[in-house]
Amino acid sequence: AVKYYMQALETYQSVGNLEGFQEIKSCLDKIQDTTGCTDLNEISTASSNSKTPSLQKLNNNEETTTPSDIEEPKKRAEKKDGCHDVRANLQQDGNYEEAQKSIEKAIRIATATSSCKQTDIELAKMHEFLGDISFKLGQFEKSKSCYKSAGDIFYCNQSGNEKDLARTLLKRGDLEVSMGNPGNANIYYSVSLKTWTKLLNEEQEKSKKEDETGNDEARHCHLLYNTGMLHVKQGNYKEAEELFLELVSIGEKDTRNEKGLTTLAINANNSMGNIKYKKRMYEDAATYYTTAMELRKAIASKDEDGNVEDPSCREELVGLYTNLGRSFFQMKLLDESMKCFHKANRILMLEPQKCERSIASNWTQMGKVRCKQGQYRDARELYSDALKLEKKAASSSDVDNRTILLLRHNIAMTYCKEGQYMKGLEIMEHLLEREKKANGRSSLYAAKIYLDMCTIHLNLGNKRKMLSLLKTSSHILDERKIPENHPFMRERKSLQMKAEGVKKDMKFVSPLATKSYMRQKKTSLFCGF
């Protein structure tokens, strides 16, 4: 982006366009203020400490820079991965909105000055970067358009840019998943996987014929990781595991402490942890997550207070603490699990621009731990605080999204755990109506609500209602052909066993239980969730 700003600055300067010069100059100054990057002064041709003389010279049509003044910064910038540097600088404080504005302006300039828009790889990478930022901001349609623009250019220039095209397709697949289109995502993943596999095979053949260098090893590790990730996204865990283990092994043997290889080793360990977690091998998962965390802390730059400076690194640590906490939770190590979530929470709360949904997700995890520990009031407070953040983050048309409904569900269950069944039931009935309105009467979540209501009515002594709700839930589960090992099916089986005993006693049950339930229902107050 800086490169194109610099070219535009030179153009405006040569034609004496003061307004254009000032506009681009202000953009470069803003980048410098945001990132604290001193090199931007040089790149923006500010050759003196004062900005006024340069503008004064422009007004007098005097030359402000020499060709070498421009060329040297360009050469230095081109020696690096331009998009990576821009990403690191503009996102230094997590200021994605400013990053988005800057890269959009750079794209407009690049589009106007590019000799051939269809073959400008730098322009394609800028579109890709803008897609990444838009994805971060939840602007999925905009991100989709950016990835398409980048992909079109990479596709027209596949020779030498296959990796770029495959990377963009992978991101497009992730975007489709976030947009709720898993079918479309699989198409992009399949094409991307085919390309990554081809490149990996070529790299392995090449390494057999010649001695590997550091760059070759780094490229090989990139191919291993990306190919592995594509296998994971398509459910090919065995193939992915083999590739990640090879990458982990390379990382362990690395004696040069090369940051790029270490970062890939971190990602591979985290991915191995995810695979083990899916296989319910929680101890193994925790081991891989711990290794990834130790590696990440070892290479992270810290400020004077010992806090990690890089926002992307902080985000990664939050993910690792969360994954480790979930593994400890499944291992019933609740105190250790809570410690991990507290550490993640500390990082999230120190962010200058707090992500409300990430904080809400973390508080939800903490609530689950407290609920498991029998501290239902504390759990309810955590769920309620998370609910407030989710409502704040949700759009006006998305106030009944699944995350919000599940948080209300969790709140209801804390009341039931305390024996306050009527309060829990009030919330459940309200949730059921909203779910049926949003997703129909036969959604899987509706079946879950029915099952929980069965338990509540059983505890209230309203056995007829319990049997009726169990029948409704069973109909949904059978209609959707849910496998027997699914948690909902196991819960249904447990309730069916209780229902057999209920049926035997039905002819001896007094109607007083049902009347008592109706009296409680009429006098109870709605909780307002």
Coordinates of C-alpha atoms in Angstrom, one line a residue:
A1 CA 0.0 0.0 0.0
V2 CA 2.8 2.4 0.9
K3 CA 4.5 1.6 -2.4
Y4 CA 1.4 2.8 -4.3
Y5 CA 1.0 5.8 -2.1
M6 CA 4.6 6.8 -2.9
Q7 CA 4.0 6.4 -6.6
A8 CA 0.9 8.6 -6.4
L9 CA 2.8 11.1 -4.4
E10 CA 5.4 11.3 -7.1
T11 CA 2.8 11.7 -9.8
Y12 CA 0.9 14.5 -8.0
Q13 CA 4.2 16.2 -7.3
S14 CA 5.3 16.1 -11.0
V15 CA 2.1 17.7 -12.2
G16 CA 1.9 20.2 -9.4
N17 CA -1.4 18.9 -8.0
L18 CA -1.2 20.3 -4.4
E19 CA -4.6 18.9 -3.4
G20 CA -3.7 15.4 -4.4
F21 CA -0.3 15.7 -2.8
Q22 CA -1.7 16.8 0.5
E23 CA -4.4 14.0 0.5
I24 CA -1.8 11.2 -0.1
K25 CA 0.6 12.9 2.4
S26 CA -2.1 12.9 5.1
C27 CA -2.6 9.1 4.5
L28 CA 1.0 8.4 4.9
D29 CA 1.1 10.6 8.1
K30 CA -1.8 8.7 9.5
I31 CA -0.2 5.3 8.8
Q32 CA 2.9 6.6 10.6
D33 CA 0.9 7.9 13.6
T34 CA -1.0 4.6 13.8
T35 CA 1.9 2.2 13.5
G36 CA 4.8 4.3 14.9
C37 CA 6.8 3.1 11.9
T38 CA 9.6 5.6 11.3
D39 CA 10.5 4.2 7.9
L40 CA 7.3 5.7 6.5
N41 CA 8.8 9.2 6.8
E42 CA 11.4 8.1 4.3
I43 CA 9.0 6.3 2.0
S44 CA 6.6 9.3 2.0
T45 CA 9.6 11.5 0.8
A46 CA 9.6 13.7 3.9
S47 CA 13.3 14.4 3.6
S48 CA 13.3 17.0 6.4
N49 CA 11.9 17.2 9.9
S50 CA 9.4 19.8 8.9
K51 CA 6.5 18.9 6.5
T52 CA 5.9 22.5 5.4
P53 CA 9.1 23.0 3.3
S54 CA 8.1 20.1 1.0
L55 CA 4.7 21.6 0.3
Q56 CA 6.2 25.0 -0.1
K57 CA 8.6 23.6 -2.8
L58 CA 5.7 22.0 -4.5
N59 CA 3.9 25.4 -4.7
N60 CA 7.0 26.9 -6.3
N61 CA 7.3 24.0 -8.7
E62 CA 10.6 23.0 -7.3
E63 CA 11.9 19.5 -7.2
T64 CA 11.4 17.9 -3.8
T65 CA 13.1 14.5 -4.3
T66 CA 15.6 12.9 -6.6
P67 CA 15.0 9.5 -8.3
S68 CA 17.3 7.9 -5.8
D69 CA 15.3 9.3 -2.9
I70 CA 12.3 7.3 -4.3
E71 CA 14.0 4.3 -5.6
E72 CA 15.9 3.3 -2.5
P73 CA 12.8 3.0 -0.3
K74 CA 11.0 1.1 -3.1
K75 CA 13.9 -1.4 -3.3
R76 CA 13.8 -2.0 0.4
A77 CA 10.1 -2.4 0.4
E78 CA 10.2 -4.9 -2.4
K79 CA 12.7 -7.1 -0.7
K80 CA 10.1 -7.9 1.9
D81 CA 6.7 -9.5 1.8
G82 CA 4.9 -6.3 1.2
C83 CA 1.4 -7.5 2.2
H84 CA 2.8 -9.1 5.4
D85 CA 4.5 -5.8 6.4
V86 CA 1.4 -3.8 5.7
R87 CA -0.7 -6.2 7.7
A88 CA 1.7 -6.1 10.7
N89 CA 1.9 -2.3 10.7
L90 CA -1.7 -1.3 10.0
Q91 CA -3.1 -3.8 12.5
Q92 CA -0.5 -3.1 15.2
D93 CA -3.2 -1.8 17.5
G94 CA -6.0 -3.9 16.1
N95 CA -7.3 -0.9 14.3
Y96 CA -8.9 -2.7 11.4
E97 CA -11.2 0.1 10.4
E98 CA -8.2 2.4 9.7
A99 CA -6.4 -0.4 8.0
Q100 CA -9.4 -0.9 5.8
K101 CA -9.6 2.7 4.8
S102 CA -5.9 2.9 3.9
I103 CA -5.9 -0.2 1.8
E104 CA -9.1 0.8 0.0
K105 CA -7.5 4.1 -1.0
A106 CA -4.3 2.3 -2.1
I107 CA -6.4 0.0 -4.3
R108 CA -8.1 3.0 -5.9
I109 CA -4.7 4.5 -6.7
A110 CA -3.3 1.2 -7.9
T111 CA -6.3 0.6 -10.1
A112 CA -5.9 4.0 -11.7
T113 CA -2.1 3.7 -12.3
S114 CA -1.7 0.0 -13.1
S115 CA -0.8 -0.6 -16.7
C116 CA -2.6 -3.9 -16.8
K117 CA -5.1 -4.5 -14.0
Q118 CA -5.6 -8.2 -14.9
T119 CA -2.0 -9.0 -14.5
D120 CA -1.0 -6.8 -11.5
I121 CA -0.1 -9.4 -8.8
E122 CA 0.5 -6.6 -6.2
L123 CA -3.0 -5.4 -6.8
A124 CA -4.3 -8.9 -6.3
K125 CA -2.5 -9.2 -3.0
M126 CA -4.0 -5.9 -1.9
H127 CA -7.5 -7.2 -2.7
E128 CA -6.7 -10.3 -0.7
F129 CA -5.5 -8.2 2.2
L130 CA -8.7 -6.1 2.1
G131 CA -10.7 -9.3 2.1
D132 CA -8.9 -10.5 5.3
I133 CA -9.6 -7.2 7.1
S134 CA -13.3 -7.2 6.0
F135 CA -13.6 -10.8 7.2
K136 CA -12.2 -9.6 10.6
L137 CA -14.8 -6.9 10.7
G138 CA -17.6 -9.4 9.9
Q139 CA -18.3 -7.7 6.5
F140 CA -18.7 -11.1 4.7
E141 CA -20.1 -9.8 1.4
K142 CA -17.3 -7.3 1.0
S143 CA -14.7 -9.9 1.9
K144 CA -16.3 -12.2 -0.7
S145 CA -16.0 -9.6 -3.4
C146 CA -12.3 -8.9 -2.5
Y147 CA -11.3 -12.5 -2.6
K148 CA -13.1 -12.9 -5.9
S149 CA -11.1 -10.0 -7.4
A150 CA -7.8 -11.4 -6.0
G151 CA -8.7 -14.9 -7.3
D152 CA -9.5 -13.6 -10.8
I153 CA -6.1 -11.9 -11.1
F154 CA -4.2 -14.9 -9.7
Y155 CA -6.2 -17.3 -12.0
C156 CA -5.2 -15.2 -15.1
N157 CA -1.6 -15.5 -14.1
Q158 CA -1.4 -19.0 -12.6
S159 CA 2.2 -19.6 -13.8
G160 CA 4.3 -18.8 -10.7
N161 CA 1.2 -17.8 -8.7
E162 CA -0.5 -21.1 -8.0
K163 CA 0.2 -20.9 -4.3
D164 CA -1.4 -17.4 -4.2
L165 CA -4.5 -18.7 -6.0
A166 CA -4.7 -21.8 -3.7
R167 CA -4.4 -19.6 -0.6
T168 CA -7.2 -17.3 -1.8
L169 CA -9.5 -20.2 -2.5
L170 CA -8.8 -21.6 1.0
K171 CA -9.8 -18.3 2.5
R172 CA -12.9 -18.2 0.3
G173 CA -13.9 -21.6 1.6
D174 CA -13.5 -20.4 5.2
L175 CA -15.7 -17.4 4.3
E176 CA -18.4 -19.6 2.8
V177 CA -18.4 -21.6 6.1
S178 CA -18.9 -18.4 8.1
M179 CA -21.7 -17.4 5.7
G180 CA -23.5 -20.8 6.3
N181 CA -22.7 -22.3 2.9
P182 CA -20.8 -25.5 3.7
G183 CA -21.5 -26.9 0.2
N184 CA -19.9 -24.0 -1.5
A185 CA -17.0 -24.1 0.9
N186 CA -16.2 -27.7 0.0
I187 CA -16.0 -26.7 -3.7
Y188 CA -13.3 -24.1 -2.9
Y189 CA -11.5 -26.5 -0.5
S190 CA -11.4 -29.2 -3.1
V191 CA -9.8 -27.0 -5.7
S192 CA -7.4 -25.5 -3.2
L193 CA -6.4 -29.0 -1.9
K194 CA -5.7 -30.2 -5.4
T195 CA -3.3 -27.3 -5.9
W196 CA -1.6 -27.6 -2.6
T197 CA -1.1 -31.4 -3.0
K198 CA 0.4 -30.8 -6.5
L199 CA 2.8 -28.2 -5.2
L200 CA 3.8 -30.4 -2.2
N201 CA 4.5 -33.4 -4.4
E202 CA 6.6 -31.2 -6.7
E203 CA 8.5 -29.8 -3.7
Q204 CA 9.2 -33.3 -2.4
E205 CA 10.5 -34.5 -5.7
K206 CA 12.7 -31.4 -6.0
S207 CA 14.2 -32.0 -2.5
K208 CA 15.2 -35.5 -3.5
K209 CA 17.4 -34.1 -6.4
E210 CA 19.1 -31.3 -4.6
D211 CA 20.3 -30.2 -1.2
E212 CA 17.6 -28.3 0.8
T213 CA 18.3 -24.8 1.8
G214 CA 16.6 -22.8 4.5
N215 CA 14.2 -21.2 2.0
D216 CA 13.4 -24.6 0.5
E217 CA 12.6 -26.0 4.0
A218 CA 10.4 -23.0 4.8
R219 CA 8.5 -23.4 1.6
H220 CA 8.1 -27.1 2.2
C221 CA 6.7 -26.5 5.7
H222 CA 4.2 -23.9 4.3
L223 CA 3.0 -26.6 1.8
L224 CA 2.8 -29.2 4.5
Y225 CA 0.7 -27.0 6.7
N226 CA -1.7 -25.7 4.0
T227 CA -2.2 -29.1 2.6
G228 CA -2.9 -30.5 6.1
M229 CA -5.4 -27.7 6.8
L230 CA -7.3 -28.5 3.6
H231 CA -7.5 -32.2 4.6
V232 CA -8.9 -31.2 8.0
K233 CA -11.6 -29.0 6.4
Q234 CA -12.7 -32.0 4.3
G235 CA -12.6 -34.4 7.2
N236 CA -9.5 -36.3 6.1
Y237 CA -8.0 -36.4 9.6
K238 CA -5.6 -39.3 9.0
E239 CA -3.9 -37.6 6.0
A240 CA -3.8 -34.3 7.9
E241 CA -2.3 -35.9 11.0
E242 CA 0.6 -37.3 8.9
L243 CA 1.4 -33.9 7.4
F244 CA 1.2 -32.0 10.7
L245 CA 3.4 -34.6 12.5
E246 CA 6.0 -34.2 9.8
L247 CA 5.9 -30.4 10.3
V248 CA 6.1 -30.8 14.1
S249 CA 9.2 -33.0 13.6
I250 CA 10.9 -30.4 11.4
G251 CA 10.2 -27.7 13.9
E252 CA 11.7 -29.8 16.7
K253 CA 14.9 -30.3 14.7
D254 CA 15.2 -26.6 13.8
T255 CA 18.4 -25.3 15.5
R256 CA 18.4 -21.9 13.8
N257 CA 15.3 -20.7 15.7
E258 CA 13.9 -19.4 12.5
K259 CA 10.7 -17.5 13.4
G260 CA 8.8 -18.6 10.3
L261 CA 9.4 -22.3 10.9
T262 CA 8.5 -21.8 14.6
T263 CA 5.2 -20.1 13.7
L264 CA 4.3 -23.0 11.4
A265 CA 5.3 -25.5 14.2
I266 CA 2.9 -23.6 16.5
N267 CA 0.1 -23.9 14.0
A268 CA 0.8 -27.6 13.4
N269 CA 0.8 -28.4 17.2
N270 CA -2.5 -26.5 17.5
S271 CA -4.0 -28.4 14.6
M272 CA -2.8 -31.7 16.0
G273 CA -4.5 -30.7 19.3
N274 CA -7.7 -30.0 17.4
I275 CA -7.6 -33.4 15.7
K276 CA -7.0 -35.2 19.1
Y277 CA -9.9 -33.2 20.7
K278 CA -12.2 -34.3 17.9
K279 CA -11.2 -37.9 18.6
R280 CA -11.9 -37.3 22.3
M281 CA -8.2 -37.8 23.2
Y282 CA -8.2 -34.9 25.5
E283 CA -4.9 -35.5 27.3
D284 CA -3.1 -35.7 24.0
A285 CA -4.9 -32.6 22.8
A286 CA -3.8 -30.7 25.9
T287 CA -0.2 -31.8 25.4
Y288 CA -0.1 -30.3 21.8
Y289 CA -1.9 -27.1 22.9
T290 CA 0.7 -26.7 25.7
T291 CA 3.6 -27.1 23.3
A292 CA 2.1 -24.6 20.9
M293 CA 1.6 -22.1 23.7
E294 CA 5.2 -22.5 25.0
L295 CA 6.5 -21.9 21.4
R296 CA 4.3 -18.9 20.9
K297 CA 5.4 -17.3 24.2
A298 CA 9.0 -17.9 23.3
I299 CA 9.0 -15.9 20.1
A300 CA 6.4 -13.2 21.2
S301 CA 7.7 -9.7 21.7
K302 CA 6.6 -8.1 24.9
D303 CA 6.3 -4.6 26.3
E304 CA 7.7 -3.3 29.6
D305 CA 4.8 -4.7 31.6
G306 CA 5.3 -8.2 30.1
N307 CA 2.3 -8.0 27.8
V308 CA 2.4 -9.4 24.3
E309 CA 2.6 -6.5 21.8
D310 CA 1.5 -8.1 18.5
P311 CA -2.3 -8.2 18.3
S312 CA -2.3 -11.3 16.1
C313 CA -0.1 -13.0 18.6
R314 CA -2.4 -12.0 21.4
E315 CA -5.4 -13.4 19.4
E316 CA -3.5 -16.6 18.9
L317 CA -2.8 -17.0 22.6
V318 CA -6.5 -16.4 23.4
G319 CA -7.3 -19.3 21.1
L320 CA -4.7 -21.6 22.6
Y321 CA -5.8 -20.8 26.2
T322 CA -9.4 -21.5 25.2
N323 CA -8.5 -24.8 23.5
L324 CA -6.5 -25.9 26.5
G325 CA -9.2 -24.8 28.9
R326 CA -11.8 -26.9 26.9
S327 CA -9.5 -29.9 27.0
F328 CA -9.1 -29.6 30.8
F329 CA -12.9 -29.2 31.1
Q330 CA -13.4 -32.5 29.3
M331 CA -10.8 -34.1 31.6
K332 CA -12.8 -32.8 34.6
L333 CA -9.8 -30.7 35.7
L334 CA -12.1 -27.8 36.4
D335 CA -9.7 -25.5 38.4
E336 CA -7.1 -25.8 35.6
S337 CA -9.7 -25.2 33.0
M338 CA -10.9 -22.0 34.8
K339 CA -7.3 -20.7 35.0
C340 CA -6.9 -21.0 31.3
F341 CA -10.1 -19.1 30.6
H342 CA -9.1 -16.4 33.1
K343 CA -5.8 -16.0 31.2
A344 CA -7.6 -15.7 28.0
N345 CA -10.0 -13.1 29.6
R346 CA -7.1 -11.0 30.8
I347 CA -5.7 -10.7 27.3
L348 CA -9.1 -9.9 25.8
M349 CA -9.8 -7.2 28.4
L350 CA -6.4 -5.5 27.7
E351 CA -7.2 -5.1 24.0
P352 CA -7.5 -1.4 23.1
Q353 CA -10.4 -2.3 20.8
K354 CA -12.3 -5.1 22.6
C355 CA -14.1 -7.8 20.6
E356 CA -17.4 -8.2 22.4
R357 CA -18.2 -11.6 20.9
S358 CA -14.8 -13.0 21.8
I359 CA -15.2 -11.8 25.4
A360 CA -18.8 -13.2 25.5
S361 CA -17.6 -16.6 24.2
N362 CA -14.9 -16.7 26.9
W363 CA -17.4 -15.8 29.7
T364 CA -19.7 -18.6 28.4
Q365 CA -16.9 -21.1 28.8
M366 CA -16.3 -19.8 32.3
G367 CA -20.0 -20.1 33.1
K368 CA -19.9 -23.8 32.0
V369 CA -17.1 -24.5 34.4
R370 CA -18.9 -22.8 37.3
C371 CA -22.0 -24.7 36.5
K372 CA -20.1 -28.0 36.6
Q373 CA -18.6 -26.9 39.9
G374 CA -22.2 -26.4 41.3
Q375 CA -21.8 -22.7 41.5
Y376 CA -25.0 -21.9 39.7
R377 CA -25.4 -18.3 40.7
D378 CA -21.9 -17.4 39.5
A379 CA -22.6 -19.4 36.3
R380 CA -25.8 -17.5 35.7
E381 CA -24.1 -14.1 36.2
L382 CA -21.4 -15.1 33.6
Y383 CA -24.1 -16.2 31.2
S384 CA -26.1 -13.0 31.7
D385 CA -23.0 -10.8 31.2
A386 CA -22.2 -12.7 28.0
L387 CA -25.8 -12.4 26.8
K388 CA -25.6 -8.6 27.2
L389 CA -22.4 -8.4 25.1
E390 CA -23.9 -10.7 22.4
K391 CA -27.0 -8.6 22.2
K392 CA -24.9 -5.5 21.9
A393 CA -22.8 -7.1 19.1
A394 CA -25.8 -8.5 17.2
S395 CA -27.6 -6.5 14.6
S396 CA -31.3 -5.5 15.1
S397 CA -32.3 -8.3 12.7
D398 CA -30.2 -10.9 14.5
V399 CA -31.4 -10.6 18.1
D400 CA -32.5 -14.2 18.1
N401 CA -29.4 -15.8 16.7
R402 CA -28.5 -19.2 18.0
T403 CA -25.7 -18.0 20.3
I404 CA -28.2 -15.7 22.1
L405 CA -30.8 -18.5 22.4
L406 CA -28.2 -20.9 23.8
L407 CA -27.1 -18.4 26.4
R408 CA -30.8 -18.0 27.5
H409 CA -31.0 -21.8 27.6
N410 CA -28.0 -22.0 29.8
I411 CA -29.5 -19.4 32.2
A412 CA -32.7 -21.4 32.3
M413 CA -30.7 -24.6 33.2
T414 CA -29.0 -22.8 36.1
Y415 CA -32.4 -22.1 37.6
C416 CA -33.4 -25.7 37.2
K417 CA -30.2 -26.9 38.8
E418 CA -31.2 -24.8 41.8
G419 CA -34.6 -26.4 41.9
Q420 CA -36.3 -23.2 40.6
Y421 CA -38.1 -25.2 37.9
M422 CA -40.8 -22.7 37.1
K423 CA -38.4 -19.9 36.3
G424 CA -36.4 -22.3 34.1
L425 CA -39.6 -23.5 32.4
E426 CA -40.8 -19.9 31.6
I427 CA -37.5 -19.2 29.8
M428 CA -37.6 -22.6 28.0
E429 CA -41.2 -22.0 26.7
H430 CA -40.2 -18.6 25.4
L431 CA -37.1 -20.0 23.7
L432 CA -39.2 -22.7 22.0
E433 CA -41.5 -20.2 20.5
R434 CA -38.7 -18.1 19.1
E435 CA -36.9 -21.2 17.7
K436 CA -40.0 -22.5 16.0
K437 CA -40.6 -19.1 14.5
A438 CA -37.0 -18.8 13.3
N439 CA -36.2 -22.3 12.1
G440 CA -39.5 -24.3 12.1
R441 CA -41.0 -26.9 14.4
S442 CA -38.6 -29.6 13.5
S443 CA -35.2 -28.1 14.1
L444 CA -32.6 -30.0 16.1
Y445 CA -32.4 -27.3 18.7
A446 CA -36.2 -27.5 19.2
A447 CA -35.7 -31.2 20.0
K448 CA -33.2 -30.3 22.6
I449 CA -35.5 -27.8 24.2
Y450 CA -38.3 -30.4 24.3
L451 CA -35.9 -32.9 26.0
D452 CA -35.0 -30.4 28.7
M453 CA -38.6 -29.5 29.3
C454 CA -39.3 -33.2 29.7
T455 CA -36.9 -33.3 32.6
I456 CA -38.5 -30.2 34.2
H457 CA -42.0 -31.5 33.9
L458 CA -40.9 -34.8 35.4
N459 CA -39.5 -33.0 38.4
L460 CA -42.7 -31.0 38.7
G461 CA -44.7 -34.2 38.8
N462 CA -46.5 -33.4 35.5
K463 CA -46.0 -36.8 34.0
R464 CA -48.5 -36.6 31.2
K465 CA -46.9 -33.4 29.9
M466 CA -43.5 -35.1 30.1
L467 CA -44.6 -38.1 28.0
S468 CA -46.2 -35.7 25.4
L469 CA -43.0 -33.7 25.0
L470 CA -40.9 -36.8 24.8
K471 CA -43.0 -38.1 22.0
T472 CA -42.7 -34.8 20.1
S473 CA -38.9 -34.7 20.6
S474 CA -38.5 -38.4 19.5
H475 CA -40.5 -37.6 16.3
I476 CA -38.1 -34.8 15.4
L477 CA -35.0 -36.9 16.1
D478 CA -36.3 -39.8 14.1
E479 CA -37.4 -37.6 11.3
R480 CA -33.9 -36.1 11.1
K481 CA -32.3 -39.5 11.4
I482 CA -29.9 -38.5 14.2
P483 CA -27.3 -41.2 14.9
E484 CA -27.6 -43.3 18.1
N485 CA -24.3 -42.0 19.5
H486 CA -25.5 -38.4 19.4
P487 CA -25.8 -36.7 22.8
F488 CA -29.5 -35.9 22.2
M489 CA -30.2 -39.6 21.4
R490 CA -28.5 -40.7 24.6
E491 CA -30.5 -38.1 26.6
R492 CA -33.7 -39.4 24.9
K493 CA -32.9 -43.0 25.8
S494 CA -32.4 -42.0 29.5
L495 CA -35.8 -40.2 29.5
Q496 CA -37.5 -43.2 27.7
M497 CA -36.3 -45.5 30.5
K498 CA -37.8 -43.1 33.1
A499 CA -41.0 -42.9 30.9
E500 CA -41.5 -46.6 31.2
G501 CA -41.8 -46.3 35.0
V502 CA -44.0 -43.3 34.6
K503 CA -46.5 -45.2 32.4
K504 CA -46.7 -48.0 34.9
D505 CA -47.7 -45.6 37.6
M506 CA -50.0 -43.4 35.5
K507 CA -53.2 -45.1 36.6
F508 CA -52.3 -44.5 40.3
V509 CA -51.3 -40.8 39.8
S510 CA -53.6 -38.2 41.4
P511 CA -54.6 -35.2 39.2
L512 CA -53.4 -33.0 42.1
A513 CA -49.9 -33.0 40.7
T514 CA -51.1 -31.5 37.5
K515 CA -53.3 -28.9 39.3
S516 CA -50.4 -27.9 41.5
Y517 CA -48.3 -27.3 38.4
M518 CA -50.9 -25.1 36.8
R519 CA -51.2 -23.0 40.0
Q520 CA -47.5 -22.5 40.0
K521 CA -47.5 -21.5 36.4
K522 CA -50.2 -18.9 36.9
T523 CA -48.5 -17.3 39.9
S524 CA -44.9 -17.3 38.6
L525 CA -43.4 -14.2 37.1
F526 CA -41.8 -14.1 33.7
C527 CA -38.0 -13.6 34.1
G528 CA -37.7 -11.2 31.1
F529 CA -35.0 -13.0 29.1

